[in-house]
Amino acid sequence: MENVQELLPYIELESIEENIFRGKSHPFVGKRVFGGQVLAQALAAATLTVPEERVVHSLHGYFILPGDTSLPIVYSVDRVRDGGSFTTRRVKAIQKGQDIFVLAASYQLKQEGFDHQIEMPDVPSPDELLNDQELLEKFKDHLPENLSWGARPIEFKPVEIPKMFIPVAGEPFQNVWVRAKGTLGDDPRLHQQILAYASDYNLLSTALGPHPITIDKLQMASLDHAMWFHREFRADDWLLYHIDSPSASNARGFTRGSLFDQQGKLVASVVQEGLVRKRRKK
């Protein structure tokens, strides 16, 4: 995909019955559905059942089974509660009669309250950095032959050289500028769905920081994903994704991310744990 507009048909859902929706999958590496896609679609399904004046402030999801890109995904929404300030939804993503992903999301009316945040790290601006495709070309002679990716609807500009390009032991953190390629409209809920999609990138690779191993020798998969939306933002403007990995153990990597806009405003936080282990010999 060259532009985020090409992603939107895969985020938009078809209404089948009340509280039941269907989405299609875009091709990804291999036959498995990209975790960010099912996350964004499940969020879109929940959002379709919530009044427009309420926006999601937190979501928690579990990846249960790998999705099949050749099949549609059915989303069943449970309207848990409609309160005075908060609205709660549960969503099941289903393929072949089995749950492949479950999501809980909470929505809120805009309200006044206390306001503070942590500071954004001092890093180079995106204008000073190469994007992921340019880095792939620069380091192509040092990469495994089977490591490649097609055009993606999200652009990335890493501040540090990514682990996959230089497999040496380092620190368990990274900073990556991210934005949707092209422009989106002004619906804040769509920007949240696109950022949810993008937030699944770069997390688990951060857990590899202290470990000198190439990505082609690893098995990695997202297990759970949580996200909090703090302030308004645009997903088609550059956002700094500051990620660290406090722990890796028992074949799992634990990662955290903070997303800042270019003015230093903290707009969202992310936590993810995933399977990270050496690929088993067949």
Backbone as JSON, one array per atom type, in Angstrom:
{
  "sequence": "MENVQELLPYIELESIEENIFRGKSHPFVGKRVFGGQVLAQALAAATLTVPEERVVHSLHGYFILPGDTSLPIVYSVDRVRDGGSFTTRRVKAIQKGQDIFVLAASYQLKQEGFDHQIEMPDVPSPDELLNDQELLEKFKDHLPENLSWGARPIEFKPVEIPKMFIPVAGEPFQNVWVRAKGTLGDDPRLHQQILAYASDYNLLSTALGPHPITIDKLQMASLDHAMWFHREFRADDWLLYHIDSPSASNARGFTRGSLFDQQGKLVASVVQEGLVRKRRKK",
  "N": [[0.84, -1.19, 0.0], [0.63, 2.12, -0.93], [-0.43, 4.37, 0.2], [-2.34, 5.73, 2.92], [-5.01, 5.89, 2.34], [-5.53, 3.63, 0.87], [-5.6, 1.76, 2.82], [-7.92, 2.22, 4.25], [-10.35, 0.89, 3.26], [-9.99, -1.58, 4.44], [-10.23, -1.13, 7.08], [-12.75, -0.13, 7.41], [-16.01, -1.49, 8.03], [-18.49, -3.96, 7.17], [-21.9, -3.92, 7.91], [-23.66, -6.57, 9.22], [-25.7, -7.54, 10.86], [-27.51, -6.29, 13.69], [-25.08, -5.13, 15.88], [-23.22, -6.85, 14.79], [-20.56, -7.29, 12.59], [-18.58, -7.3, 9.55], [-15.31, -7.74, 8.29], [-12.67, -7.38, 5.87], [-9.46, -8.75, 4.96], [-6.26, -7.31, 4.44], [-3.47, -8.17, 2.33], [-0.57, -9.49, 3.9], [2.76, -10.08, 5.22], [3.29, -13.41, 4.56], [0.54, -15.63, 5.36], [-0.84, -14.83, 7.53], [-3.05, -12.71, 9.38], [-2.3, -9.33, 9.97], [-1.58, -8.15, 13.19], [-2.14, -5.47, 13.95], [-4.15, -4.84, 12.16], [-6.45, -6.42, 12.85], [-6.8, -5.42, 15.39], [-7.4, -2.69, 14.88], [-9.73, -3.01, 13.35], [-11.45, -4.29, 15.19], [-11.67, -2.24, 17.07], [-12.93, -0.37, 15.43], [-15.37, -1.7, 15.04], [-16.47, -1.7, 17.65], [-16.69, 1.07, 17.97], [-18.65, 1.76, 16.13], [-20.96, 1.27, 17.51], [-21.24, 3.2, 19.39], [-22.16, 6.45, 20.62], [-21.42, 9.41, 18.67], [-20.25, 11.54, 20.06], [-18.66, 10.47, 21.97], [-15.45, 9.23, 22.58], [-12.9, 6.72, 22.26], [-10.97, 5.96, 25.12], [-9.43, 4.01, 26.26], [-8.17, 0.72, 25.53], [-8.07, -2.85, 25.56], [-6.67, -5.78, 24.46], [-6.55, -9.26, 23.43], [-4.62, -11.44, 21.56], [-5.54, -14.4, 20.19], [-5.66, -16.56, 18.3], [-3.89, -17.06, 15.18], [-4.96, -15.06, 12.45], [-6.51, -15.71, 9.23], [-5.66, -14.47, 6.16], [-7.07, -14.96, 3.84], [-9.7, -15.17, 4.38], [-12.8, -13.59, 5.45], [-13.33, -11.6, 8.46], [-15.43, -11.85, 11.22], [-17.04, -9.64, 13.42], [-18.3, -9.44, 16.61], [-20.16, -7.48, 18.74], [-20.52, -6.68, 22.13], [-22.64, -4.78, 23.96], [-21.76, -3.58, 26.71], [-22.09, -1.56, 28.72], [-23.75, 1.58, 28.99], [-23.03, 4.43, 30.31], [-23.3, 7.52, 32.28], [-20.99, 9.07, 31.8], [-19.15, 7.29, 30.74], [-18.74, 4.67, 28.33], [-18.86, 1.23, 27.7], [-17.53, -1.47, 25.84], [-17.38, -4.83, 24.56], [-15.64, -6.9, 22.27], [-15.61, -9.56, 19.96], [-13.52, -11.13, 17.65], [-13.98, -13.22, 14.94], [-13.2, -16.18, 13.18], [-13.83, -19.0, 11.16], [-15.6, -19.99, 13.05], [-14.28, -19.67, 15.46], [-12.89, -17.73, 18.13], [-10.51, -15.35, 17.37], [-9.43, -13.09, 18.35], [-9.94, -10.9, 21.09], [-11.46, -7.99, 22.47], [-11.65, -5.34, 24.79], [-13.07, -2.18, 25.28], [-13.17, 1.23, 26.32], [-15.11, 4.15, 26.32], [-15.45, 7.76, 26.4], [-17.04, 10.83, 27.32], [-15.91, 14.15, 26.47], [-14.21, 15.86, 29.0], [-13.42, 18.23, 31.63], [-10.43, 18.41, 33.65], [-7.63, 17.52, 35.83], [-4.3, 18.08, 34.55], [-1.32, 16.83, 33.36], [1.9, 15.68, 32.18], [4.57, 13.43, 31.11], [7.88, 14.35, 29.91], [8.8, 14.67, 26.44], [11.31, 12.68, 24.84], [14.51, 14.02, 23.87], [15.19, 14.1, 20.67], [16.41, 13.73, 17.23], [14.67, 15.52, 14.62], [12.06, 14.32, 12.39], [12.68, 15.2, 9.82], [15.4, 15.01, 9.59], [16.09, 12.37, 9.26], [16.36, 9.04, 7.8], [13.82, 7.11, 6.13], [12.07, 3.92, 6.65], [12.14, 2.41, 4.27], [14.27, 3.55, 2.9], [16.35, 2.92, 4.65], [16.27, 0.16, 4.47], [17.2, -0.19, 1.87], [19.75, 0.9, 2.15], [21.04, -0.88, 3.91], [20.88, -3.32, 2.68], [22.77, -5.23, 1.86], [23.58, -6.4, 4.19], [21.54, -7.8, 5.24], [19.34, -10.63, 5.93], [18.48, -12.78, 3.19], [15.78, -13.34, 2.84], [14.47, -11.3, 4.1], [12.24, -8.79, 3.79], [9.86, -6.23, 2.91], [6.78, -5.08, 1.59], [5.39, -2.04, 0.14], [4.06, 0.07, 2.65], [1.21, 1.39, 4.46], [1.9, 3.06, 6.48], [4.45, 5.27, 7.42], [7.78, 5.06, 8.61], [10.38, 6.44, 10.56], [13.17, 5.61, 11.95], [15.01, 6.6, 14.85], [17.27, 5.46, 16.08], [19.49, 3.0, 14.65], [17.74, 0.27, 13.42], [17.31, -2.92, 15.08], [17.16, -5.13, 13.38], [18.82, -4.48, 11.3], [21.41, -4.21, 12.31], [22.59, -6.66, 14.03], [23.53, -6.63, 16.96], [24.33, -6.69, 20.47], [22.55, -4.38, 22.47], [20.78, -1.62, 23.9], [17.55, -1.96, 25.5], [15.58, -0.22, 24.09], [13.94, 2.06, 21.81], [13.46, 4.77, 19.5], [11.05, 5.91, 17.28], [9.85, 7.74, 14.59], [6.55, 8.06, 13.4], [3.95, 8.03, 10.94], [0.84, 8.23, 9.14], [0.8, 7.57, 5.67], [-0.03, 9.99, 3.32], [-3.19, 11.75, 3.55], [-5.72, 12.1, 6.07], [-9.19, 12.49, 6.98], [-11.05, 14.66, 9.22], [-12.14, 13.25, 11.32], [-11.79, 12.32, 14.57], [-12.02, 9.76, 15.57], [-11.39, 8.03, 13.51], [-8.68, 8.63, 13.22], [-7.77, 7.58, 15.64], [-8.21, 4.85, 15.18], [-6.44, 4.35, 13.05], [-4.02, 4.94, 14.31], [-4.03, 2.94, 16.25], [-3.73, 0.73, 14.57], [-1.11, 1.27, 13.58], [0.33, 1.13, 15.93], [1.06, -1.44, 16.54], [3.38, -2.04, 15.27], [6.96, -2.26, 15.66], [7.13, -2.71, 18.44], [7.71, -5.38, 19.62], [10.2, -5.85, 18.5], [11.79, -4.19, 19.98], [12.24, -5.57, 22.33], [14.3, -7.17, 21.62], [16.61, -5.8, 21.88], [18.89, -6.17, 23.79], [19.92, -8.54, 22.81], [21.93, -10.28, 20.62], [20.82, -11.32, 17.88], [19.59, -12.28, 14.7], [16.59, -11.29, 13.01], [15.41, -13.15, 11.34], [15.81, -15.58, 12.5], [14.05, -15.88, 14.5], [10.96, -16.46, 16.27], [8.13, -14.61, 16.5], [5.27, -13.14, 17.98], [2.41, -11.18, 18.67], [0.86, -11.16, 21.85], [-0.81, -9.85, 23.77], [-2.32, -6.57, 23.93], [-2.47, -3.28, 24.92], [-3.86, 0.01, 25.09], [-3.9, 3.51, 25.58], [-5.56, 6.54, 25.07], [-4.72, 9.82, 25.32], [-4.76, 12.58, 24.54], [-5.88, 14.8, 21.89], [-4.94, 14.22, 18.46], [-3.32, 13.93, 15.23], [-3.13, 11.28, 13.04], [-1.92, 11.4, 10.61], [0.1, 13.19, 10.84], [3.53, 13.58, 11.92], [4.44, 11.48, 14.61], [6.19, 10.77, 17.56], [7.31, 7.66, 18.54], [8.2, 6.43, 21.4], [9.8, 3.78, 22.75], [10.27, 1.18, 25.15], [11.68, -1.8, 26.66], [11.13, -3.31, 29.49], [11.48, -5.92, 30.39], [12.29, -9.31, 29.48], [11.41, -12.65, 29.43], [10.9, -16.2, 29.93], [10.24, -16.83, 27.24], [8.8, -14.6, 26.48], [8.39, -11.2, 25.56], [8.21, -8.03, 27.03], [6.87, -4.87, 26.47], [6.75, -1.24, 26.29], [5.2, 1.77, 25.16], [5.32, 5.27, 24.35], [3.59, 7.87, 22.81], [4.22, 10.84, 21.18], [3.36, 14.09, 19.89], [4.8, 16.44, 17.48], [5.06, 18.78, 18.89], [5.62, 17.98, 21.41], [3.56, 16.99, 22.93], [2.05, 14.48, 24.84], [0.24, 11.97, 23.45], [-0.73, 9.36, 23.42], [-0.47, 6.12, 25.01], [1.07, 2.88, 25.1], [1.08, -0.62, 25.76], [2.51, -3.79, 25.38], [2.75, -7.36, 25.31], [4.56, -10.08, 24.02], [5.19, -13.16, 22.21], [8.47, -14.21, 22.04], [11.0, -15.93, 20.79], [13.64, -18.25, 19.9], [13.52, -19.54, 16.63], [12.08, -22.67, 16.13], [13.62, -25.66, 15.05], [12.63, -27.47, 12.17]],
  "CA": [[0.0, 0.0, 0.0], [1.42, 3.35, -1.04], [-1.11, 5.5, 0.83], [-3.27, 5.29, 3.95], [-6.34, 5.75, 1.75], [-5.68, 2.25, 0.43], [-5.85, 0.95, 4.01], [-9.23, 2.49, 4.83], [-11.36, -0.15, 3.0], [-9.75, -2.73, 5.31], [-10.63, -0.73, 8.42], [-14.2, 0.0, 7.36], [-16.67, -2.78, 8.2], [-19.84, -4.16, 6.65], [-22.87, -4.28, 8.95], [-24.4, -7.78, 8.85], [-26.86, -7.58, 11.74], [-27.25, -5.39, 14.81], [-23.92, -5.49, 16.7], [-22.38, -7.84, 14.09], [-19.92, -6.64, 11.44], [-17.63, -8.15, 8.82], [-14.2, -7.02, 7.69], [-11.79, -8.16, 5.01], [-8.05, -8.65, 5.35], [-5.31, -6.96, 3.39], [-2.33, -9.09, 2.32], [0.56, -9.15, 4.77], [3.83, -11.06, 5.05], [2.72, -14.71, 4.85], [-0.91, -15.75, 5.27], [-1.45, -14.42, 8.79], [-3.57, -11.34, 9.48], [-1.48, -8.43, 10.78], [-2.25, -7.86, 14.45], [-2.66, -4.12, 13.96], [-5.39, -4.77, 11.39], [-7.58, -6.93, 13.62], [-6.98, -4.47, 16.49], [-8.09, -1.51, 14.35], [-11.09, -3.39, 12.95], [-12.24, -4.52, 16.4], [-11.96, -0.92, 17.6], [-13.94, 0.22, 14.54], [-16.65, -2.35, 15.31], [-16.98, -1.14, 18.91], [-17.0, 2.49, 17.77], [-19.9, 1.86, 15.38], [-22.09, 1.12, 18.42], [-21.09, 4.22, 20.43], [-22.51, 7.79, 20.13], [-20.28, 10.11, 18.07], [-19.6, 12.49, 20.97], [-17.79, 9.72, 22.87], [-14.28, 8.66, 21.9], [-12.25, 5.7, 23.07], [-9.83, 6.42, 25.91], [-8.55, 2.87, 26.53], [-8.55, -0.58, 24.97], [-7.25, -3.98, 25.99], [-6.97, -6.89, 23.57], [-5.75, -10.49, 23.46], [-4.51, -12.2, 20.32], [-5.76, -15.79, 20.59], [-5.27, -17.43, 17.19], [-3.53, -16.29, 13.98], [-6.03, -14.92, 11.47], [-6.23, -16.15, 7.86], [-5.94, -13.33, 5.29], [-7.93, -15.36, 2.72], [-11.08, -15.24, 4.86], [-13.28, -12.41, 6.19], [-13.39, -11.7, 9.92], [-16.7, -11.38, 11.76], [-16.88, -8.97, 14.71], [-19.51, -9.43, 17.41], [-20.0, -6.46, 19.78], [-21.37, -6.75, 23.31], [-22.82, -3.44, 24.54], [-21.69, -3.89, 28.14], [-22.7, -0.51, 29.55], [-23.83, 2.96, 28.53], [-23.16, 5.24, 31.51], [-23.41, 8.96, 32.12], [-19.75, 9.6, 31.25], [-18.36, 6.25, 30.1], [-19.41, 3.6, 27.59], [-17.98, 0.07, 27.66], [-17.86, -2.46, 24.83], [-16.54, -6.01, 24.35], [-15.7, -7.32, 20.88], [-14.98, -10.82, 19.58], [-13.2, -11.31, 16.24], [-14.25, -14.64, 14.73], [-12.97, -16.86, 11.9], [-14.07, -20.45, 11.21], [-16.33, -20.3, 14.26], [-13.42, -19.55, 16.63], [-12.41, -16.4, 18.48], [-9.08, -15.16, 17.11], [-9.02, -11.88, 19.07], [-10.99, -10.29, 21.9], [-11.14, -6.61, 22.81], [-12.5, -4.52, 25.67], [-12.78, -0.77, 25.03], [-13.96, 2.18, 27.1], [-15.29, 5.45, 25.66], [-15.74, 8.81, 27.37], [-17.33, 12.2, 26.91], [-14.83, 15.08, 26.78], [-14.46, 16.5, 30.3], [-12.32, 18.99, 32.21], [-9.81, 17.76, 34.8], [-6.21, 17.8, 36.01], [-3.53, 17.85, 33.33], [0.14, 16.83, 33.4], [2.46, 14.61, 31.36], [6.03, 13.31, 31.08], [8.51, 15.08, 28.81], [9.21, 13.92, 25.26], [12.77, 12.59, 24.69], [15.17, 14.95, 22.95], [15.68, 13.3, 19.54], [16.37, 14.46, 15.96], [13.37, 15.65, 13.97], [11.93, 13.38, 11.27], [13.29, 15.75, 8.61], [16.83, 14.7, 9.6], [16.26, 10.93, 9.31], [15.93, 8.19, 6.69], [12.67, 6.27, 6.46], [12.35, 2.48, 6.69], [12.49, 1.91, 2.94], [15.62, 4.03, 2.61], [17.26, 2.13, 5.47], [16.3, -1.18, 3.89], [18.09, -0.12, 0.7], [21.11, 1.2, 2.61], [21.63, -2.02, 4.61], [20.43, -4.54, 2.02], [23.86, -6.21, 1.76], [23.82, -6.97, 5.51], [20.3, -8.38, 5.72], [18.98, -11.95, 5.41], [17.91, -12.7, 1.84], [14.32, -13.43, 2.88], [13.9, -10.18, 4.85], [11.76, -7.7, 2.93], [8.45, -5.89, 3.08], [6.28, -4.24, 0.52], [4.99, -0.69, 0.54], [3.13, 0.04, 3.77], [0.44, 2.64, 4.56], [2.5, 3.85, 7.56], [5.87, 5.58, 7.21], [8.56, 5.01, 9.83], [11.73, 7.0, 10.53], [13.84, 5.26, 13.21], [16.08, 7.47, 15.34], [18.4, 4.55, 16.19], [19.5, 1.98, 13.6], [16.94, -0.85, 13.92], [17.98, -4.16, 15.45], [17.22, -6.06, 12.27], [19.9, -4.09, 10.4], [22.7, -4.43, 12.97], [22.27, -7.59, 15.12], [24.49, -6.63, 18.06], [23.69, -6.4, 21.76], [22.42, -2.96, 22.76], [19.84, -1.27, 24.96], [16.17, -2.32, 25.17], [14.7, 0.91, 23.81], [14.12, 2.7, 20.51], [12.57, 5.88, 19.16], [10.68, 5.85, 15.87], [8.8, 8.65, 14.13], [5.55, 7.34, 12.6], [2.78, 8.78, 10.45], [0.15, 7.65, 8.01], [1.15, 8.15, 4.37], [-1.2, 10.65, 2.76], [-3.98, 12.55, 4.48], [-6.99, 11.59, 6.57], [-10.15, 13.55, 7.27], [-10.98, 15.28, 10.54], [-12.82, 12.44, 12.32], [-10.78, 11.85, 15.53], [-12.14, 8.32, 15.81], [-10.62, 7.35, 12.46], [-7.26, 8.79, 13.56], [-7.48, 6.61, 16.69], [-8.15, 3.51, 14.59], [-5.21, 4.25, 12.28], [-2.9, 4.86, 15.25], [-4.07, 1.59, 16.81], [-3.11, -0.13, 13.54], [0.33, 1.53, 13.52], [0.98, 0.9, 17.22], [1.52, -2.83, 16.64], [4.73, -2.1, 14.7], [8.16, -1.82, 16.39], [7.15, -3.01, 19.86], [8.43, -6.59, 20.0], [11.61, -5.75, 18.11], [12.5, -3.49, 21.05], [12.64, -6.57, 23.31], [15.51, -7.84, 21.12], [17.74, -4.89, 22.03], [20.1, -6.7, 24.44], [20.21, -9.9, 22.35], [22.49, -10.23, 19.26], [20.28, -12.36, 17.03], [18.89, -11.72, 13.54], [15.14, -11.47, 13.12], [14.99, -14.32, 10.56], [15.99, -16.77, 13.34], [13.14, -15.72, 15.63], [9.51, -16.57, 16.17], [7.54, -13.52, 17.28], [3.83, -12.94, 17.79], [1.77, -10.4, 19.73], [-0.04, -11.9, 22.73], [-1.83, -8.91, 24.21], [-2.04, -5.19, 23.51], [-3.3, -2.29, 25.6], [-3.58, 1.34, 24.57], [-4.63, 4.61, 26.2], [-5.54, 7.77, 24.29], [-4.72, 10.9, 26.3], [-5.06, 13.89, 23.97], [-6.17, 14.78, 20.46], [-3.77, 14.15, 17.58], [-3.57, 13.52, 13.86], [-2.28, 10.14, 12.67], [-1.2, 11.71, 9.37], [1.24, 14.04, 11.2], [4.57, 12.8, 12.58], [4.36, 11.21, 16.04], [7.36, 10.03, 18.05], [7.0, 6.45, 19.29], [9.3, 6.13, 22.31], [9.5, 2.42, 23.2], [11.28, 0.48, 25.93], [11.33, -3.16, 27.04], [11.65, -3.51, 30.84], [11.74, -7.32, 30.73], [12.03, -10.45, 28.6], [11.61, -13.89, 30.17], [9.94, -17.28, 29.64], [9.86, -16.73, 25.83], [7.91, -13.46, 26.28], [8.97, -9.88, 25.66], [7.28, -7.02, 27.54], [7.26, -3.58, 25.91], [5.9, -0.08, 26.56], [5.42, 2.85, 24.21], [4.68, 6.57, 24.54], [3.49, 8.57, 21.52], [4.22, 12.3, 21.31], [3.36, 14.85, 18.64], [6.04, 17.21, 17.3], [5.11, 19.85, 19.88], [5.95, 17.38, 22.68], [2.35, 16.6, 23.65], [1.85, 13.04, 24.95], [-1.11, 11.73, 22.93], [-1.18, 7.99, 23.66], [0.48, 5.17, 25.62], [0.85, 1.52, 24.63], [1.8, -1.71, 26.4], [2.31, -5.05, 24.68], [3.61, -8.5, 25.58], [4.51, -10.97, 22.87], [6.05, -14.33, 22.13], [9.77, -13.93, 21.43], [11.88, -17.07, 21.04], [14.35, -18.74, 18.73], [12.69, -20.37, 15.76], [12.34, -24.09, 16.32], [14.0, -26.41, 13.85], [11.58, -28.38, 11.72]],
  "C": [[0.88, 1.25, 0.0], [0.84, 4.49, -0.22], [-2.11, 4.97, 1.85], [-4.69, 5.16, 3.41], [-6.6, 4.33, 1.25], [-5.93, 1.31, 1.61], [-7.3, 1.07, 4.49], [-10.3, 1.44, 4.5], [-11.18, -1.39, 3.88], [-10.01, -2.4, 6.78], [-12.15, -0.6, 8.5], [-14.85, -1.38, 7.37], [-18.05, -2.78, 7.57], [-20.75, -4.58, 7.8], [-23.7, -5.47, 8.47], [-25.73, -7.84, 9.59], [-26.56, -6.6, 12.87], [-26.13, -5.95, 15.68], [-23.01, -6.54, 16.06], [-21.88, -7.22, 12.8], [-18.94, -7.61, 10.79], [-16.57, -7.28, 8.18], [-13.38, -7.95, 6.82], [-10.34, -7.87, 5.38], [-7.2, -8.21, 4.17], [-4.12, -7.9, 3.46], [-1.22, -8.57, 3.21], [1.65, -10.17, 4.49], [3.3, -12.43, 5.47], [1.2, -14.66, 4.76], [-1.62, -15.3, 6.54], [-1.92, -12.97, 8.75], [-2.64, -10.53, 10.38], [-2.25, -8.06, 12.03], [-2.85, -6.47, 14.52], [-3.96, -3.98, 13.2], [-6.57, -5.25, 12.21], [-7.85, -6.04, 14.83], [-7.78, -3.26, 16.02], [-9.52, -1.84, 13.96], [-11.98, -3.64, 14.16], [-12.61, -3.19, 17.06], [-13.02, -0.22, 16.76], [-15.31, -0.38, 14.8], [-17.27, -1.81, 16.59], [-17.46, 0.28, 18.71], [-18.31, 2.68, 17.03], [-21.13, 1.74, 16.28], [-22.11, 2.18, 19.52], [-21.47, 5.59, 19.86], [-21.26, 8.57, 19.7], [-19.55, 11.03, 19.04], [-18.69, 11.78, 21.97], [-16.66, 9.09, 22.07], [-13.58, 7.69, 22.84], [-11.09, 6.33, 23.85], [-8.92, 5.26, 26.3], [-9.1, 1.62, 25.86], [-7.56, -1.63, 25.43], [-7.64, -5.18, 25.12], [-6.05, -8.07, 23.77], [-5.8, -11.15, 22.09], [-4.54, -13.68, 20.67], [-5.28, -16.78, 19.54], [-4.83, -16.57, 16.01], [-4.7, -16.25, 13.0], [-5.56, -15.32, 10.08], [-6.63, -15.01, 6.92], [-6.87, -13.67, 4.13], [-9.4, -15.37, 3.1], [-11.5, -13.93, 5.51], [-13.25, -12.67, 7.69], [-14.72, -11.11, 10.37], [-16.46, -10.81, 13.15], [-18.23, -8.88, 15.41], [-19.29, -8.5, 18.6], [-21.01, -6.67, 20.89], [-21.44, -5.35, 23.92], [-22.9, -3.58, 26.07], [-22.41, -2.85, 28.98], [-22.67, 0.82, 28.83], [-24.1, 3.83, 29.75], [-23.25, 6.72, 31.22], [-22.19, 9.58, 31.49], [-18.99, 8.58, 30.41], [-19.25, 5.22, 29.42], [-18.42, 2.45, 27.42], [-18.48, -0.93, 26.62], [-16.87, -3.63, 24.89], [-16.73, -6.47, 22.91], [-14.99, -8.66, 20.72], [-14.75, -10.81, 18.07], [-13.21, -12.8, 15.95], [-13.9, -15.06, 13.3], [-13.18, -18.35, 12.1], [-14.73, -20.86, 12.53], [-15.53, -20.19, 15.54], [-13.03, -18.1, 16.87], [-10.91, -16.33, 18.17], [-8.53, -13.96, 17.87], [-10.21, -11.4, 19.88], [-10.53, -8.92, 22.37], [-12.14, -6.08, 23.82], [-12.1, -3.07, 25.45], [-13.72, 0.1, 25.85], [-13.95, 3.54, 26.42], [-15.74, 6.48, 26.68], [-16.16, 10.1, 26.67], [-16.13, 13.09, 27.24], [-15.16, 15.85, 28.04], [-13.23, 17.25, 30.75], [-11.74, 18.23, 33.41], [-8.36, 18.18, 34.93], [-5.44, 17.43, 34.75], [-2.04, 17.91, 33.61], [0.62, 15.69, 32.5], [3.98, 14.56, 31.55], [6.57, 14.07, 29.88], [8.87, 14.15, 27.65], [10.73, 13.82, 25.22], [13.29, 13.59, 23.67], [15.82, 14.14, 21.83], [15.68, 14.15, 18.27], [14.96, 14.49, 15.37], [13.27, 14.65, 12.82], [12.56, 13.89, 9.97], [14.77, 15.39, 8.48], [17.12, 13.21, 9.4], [15.81, 10.24, 8.03], [14.69, 7.4, 7.1], [13.02, 4.79, 6.32], [12.75, 1.93, 5.33], [13.9, 2.33, 2.55], [16.67, 3.27, 3.41], [17.39, 0.71, 4.93], [17.24, -1.23, 2.69], [19.54, 0.08, 1.14], [21.79, -0.04, 3.19], [21.33, -3.35, 3.92], [21.5, -5.62, 1.95], [24.13, -6.91, 3.09], [22.6, -7.71, 6.04], [20.1, -9.8, 5.2], [18.26, -11.82, 4.08], [16.39, -12.67, 1.86], [13.67, -12.29, 3.65], [13.53, -9.06, 3.89], [10.32, -7.39, 3.33], [8.04, -4.99, 1.95], [5.97, -2.85, 1.03], [3.92, -0.78, 1.63], [2.42, 1.38, 3.9], [0.96, 3.56, 5.67], [3.97, 4.05, 7.26], [6.57, 5.62, 8.56], [9.92, 5.64, 9.59], [12.4, 6.71, 11.87], [14.92, 6.27, 13.57], [17.37, 6.66, 15.49], [18.34, 3.53, 15.06], [18.76, 0.76, 14.13], [17.76, -2.11, 14.13], [18.15, -5.1, 14.26], [18.36, -5.73, 11.3], [21.28, -4.35, 10.99], [22.46, -5.33, 14.19], [23.37, -7.69, 16.17], [23.75, -6.27, 19.34], [23.68, -4.9, 22.02], [21.46, -2.74, 23.9], [18.41, -1.62, 24.53], [15.25, -1.11, 25.02], [14.92, 1.35, 22.37], [13.11, 3.82, 20.36], [12.31, 5.84, 17.65], [9.61, 6.9, 15.59], [7.85, 7.87, 13.22], [4.49, 8.33, 12.12], [2.13, 8.0, 9.33], [0.6, 8.35, 6.72], [-0.11, 8.74, 3.74], [-1.95, 11.41, 3.83], [-5.27, 11.84, 4.85], [-7.92, 12.77, 6.79], [-10.0, 14.06, 8.69], [-11.69, 14.47, 11.63], [-11.79, 11.88, 13.3], [-10.84, 10.35, 15.76], [-11.41, 7.52, 14.74], [-9.13, 7.46, 12.75], [-6.86, 7.83, 14.68], [-7.35, 5.2, 16.12], [-6.87, 3.32, 13.79], [-4.0, 4.17, 13.21], [-2.87, 3.5, 15.95], [-3.42, 0.6, 15.85], [-1.59, 0.03, 13.57], [1.05, 1.14, 14.8], [1.51, -0.51, 17.37], [2.91, -3.02, 16.03], [5.75, -1.68, 15.76], [8.22, -2.22, 17.86], [8.03, -4.22, 20.19], [9.89, -6.55, 19.59], [12.44, -5.03, 19.17], [12.99, -4.47, 22.12], [13.9, -7.33, 22.88], [16.76, -7.02, 21.39], [18.99, -5.49, 22.65], [20.6, -8.02, 23.84], [20.68, -9.89, 20.89], [22.03, -11.4, 18.4], [19.5, -11.71, 15.89], [17.43, -12.15, 13.56], [14.66, -12.7, 12.36], [15.12, -15.61, 11.36], [15.03, -16.78, 14.53], [11.71, -16.05, 15.26], [8.93, -15.5, 17.07], [6.07, -13.4, 16.96], [3.28, -12.13, 18.96], [0.83, -11.3, 20.53], [-1.16, -11.02, 23.27], [-1.38, -7.48, 23.92], [-3.01, -4.28, 24.24], [-2.9, -0.89, 25.14], [-4.48, 2.36, 25.27], [-4.46, 5.86, 25.35], [-5.72, 8.95, 25.25], [-5.23, 12.23, 25.75], [-5.29, 13.77, 22.47], [-4.89, 14.81, 19.64], [-4.25, 13.88, 16.16], [-2.59, 12.39, 13.52], [-1.53, 10.38, 11.38], [-0.16, 12.81, 9.59], [2.26, 13.16, 11.94], [4.32, 12.7, 14.08], [5.6, 10.42, 16.44], [6.89, 8.87, 18.91], [8.24, 6.1, 20.11], [9.0, 4.82, 23.01], [10.63, 1.88, 24.06], [10.76, -0.91, 26.28], [11.92, -3.44, 28.41], [12.07, -4.95, 31.13], [11.5, -8.24, 29.54], [12.34, -11.7, 29.4], [10.57, -14.91, 29.72], [9.37, -17.17, 28.23], [8.85, -15.61, 25.57], [8.71, -12.17, 26.41], [7.91, -8.88, 26.06], [7.75, -5.65, 27.09], [6.24, -2.5, 26.26], [6.21, 1.01, 25.54], [4.68, 4.11, 24.6], [4.71, 7.29, 23.2], [3.31, 10.06, 21.76], [4.05, 12.95, 19.94], [4.61, 15.72, 18.57], [6.16, 18.39, 18.26], [5.4, 19.31, 21.29], [4.76, 16.95, 23.5], [2.21, 15.07, 23.65], [0.41, 12.72, 24.55], [-1.63, 10.33, 23.22], [-0.07, 7.19, 24.32], [0.08, 3.76, 25.21], [1.65, 0.55, 25.49], [1.49, -2.99, 25.62], [3.25, -6.11, 25.21], [3.47, -9.46, 24.4], [5.44, -12.15, 23.02], [7.34, -13.94, 21.42], [10.69, -15.1, 21.78], [12.58, -17.48, 19.75], [13.44, -19.67, 17.94], [13.06, -21.84, 15.93], [12.68, -24.77, 15.0], [12.89, -27.39, 13.48], [12.11, -29.82, 11.74]]
}
